[in-house]
Amino acid sequence: MAQINAGMTREAAFDLLCEHNKDPFHIEHAETVEQTMRYFAREYDPENEEFWGIVGLLHDLDWEEHDDDPMNHTIYAAKDIEAAGGSHELIRAIQTHTSDFNTSLPKPELQMEKILFATEELTGLIGAAVVMRPSKSVMDFNVKSLKKKFKDKRFAAGVSRDVIRSGAEMLGWELDELFARTIEAMQSFAPDRDTFTSI
């Protein structure tokens, strides 16, 4: 696949993230999704790992400032990303992850967009479940434990189970496969930051 240009470096993207996000939780979530995206990029699209990572890093850029207007989530971000030199491809990829909520936004088409859609909420659920464990580590977390938390609608109630199911469907994966592969993705970078903070 041809190289996709983000229009900005990872460093510039991180600076933009910190300009619009002050809550350490939001910054950590962005980095978790970035590293998850990079993990899958190495398998599916290695020459675009940087692009996949920046998409993950900036996917919720506007959430902290505009969480009272979910319908326009990623629409506010588009202006800020464009002003910072971000490419049309970068904006499009980010906007696909909220297309279930705002149907005027582009639907996920590329593998990268489908993976963002499927894993973004799931990483939040895994992070919330890991915090409840004695180890507070994802390294000893497994699919069985995740399935229990997924079924318990009261646990991390803000995480949309429907989005996760749709994402698995888009990818043509069983839920168990999505769970296993996302846990593996998070384990791949967890030793750098072995514990997750609570929501």
Phi, psi and omega in degrees: 000143181294154180290137180255133183265126178278342181081359178206157178278168177298321181298315179294322179295319180293321177299318179296318178302313183288335177293325185255355181227123181251338182285121181303330179298317181293324179291319179295319179299317179300316181291324178297314179293322177303309184292327176296315179297319179298320180302312181288328178299321181299333178274316191260333190202060190304328183287348178249024182304319181299316180297312179304318182296316181293323175302313179296318183297322187257007189299330180245029186312317187265002189295316184297320183278338187228032182291352177275358182226065186300334181298329181257014176301131184081344175282317173300316183300323183305317181296316182293320180292318179297316180298331180272004177097004180296147185280163176300321180298321179295314181297315181301312182300318180295319184291336181295335185284352175244018183290341176289329184271317178243101189289353176281348181276156182296144179276152177298129177237313180287155177305320180301316182291323179293321180292319176301313182301315186285326190259341188300308179290325183295322178297326177294318179295317179296315179302317180293322180290322182296322180300331182281349184277150179304323183283339187054026184238145177279348186294333179250023181267148182220172184299320182302314179296320181294320180299322179298315181291325180296320182286334181277098186298337182281339181281129183044058188301336181287347181277122182281111177294328181295320179298317181296317178297314179300320181297317179299318180299313179305320183279347184074027180252148169290155178304318181301323179292316177299316180299309184298316185288327179287322175298315179300319179300314182290328177292333183293333179242357182299325179304334177289329181214087195287343181240156181245141179276155184280155182291000000 
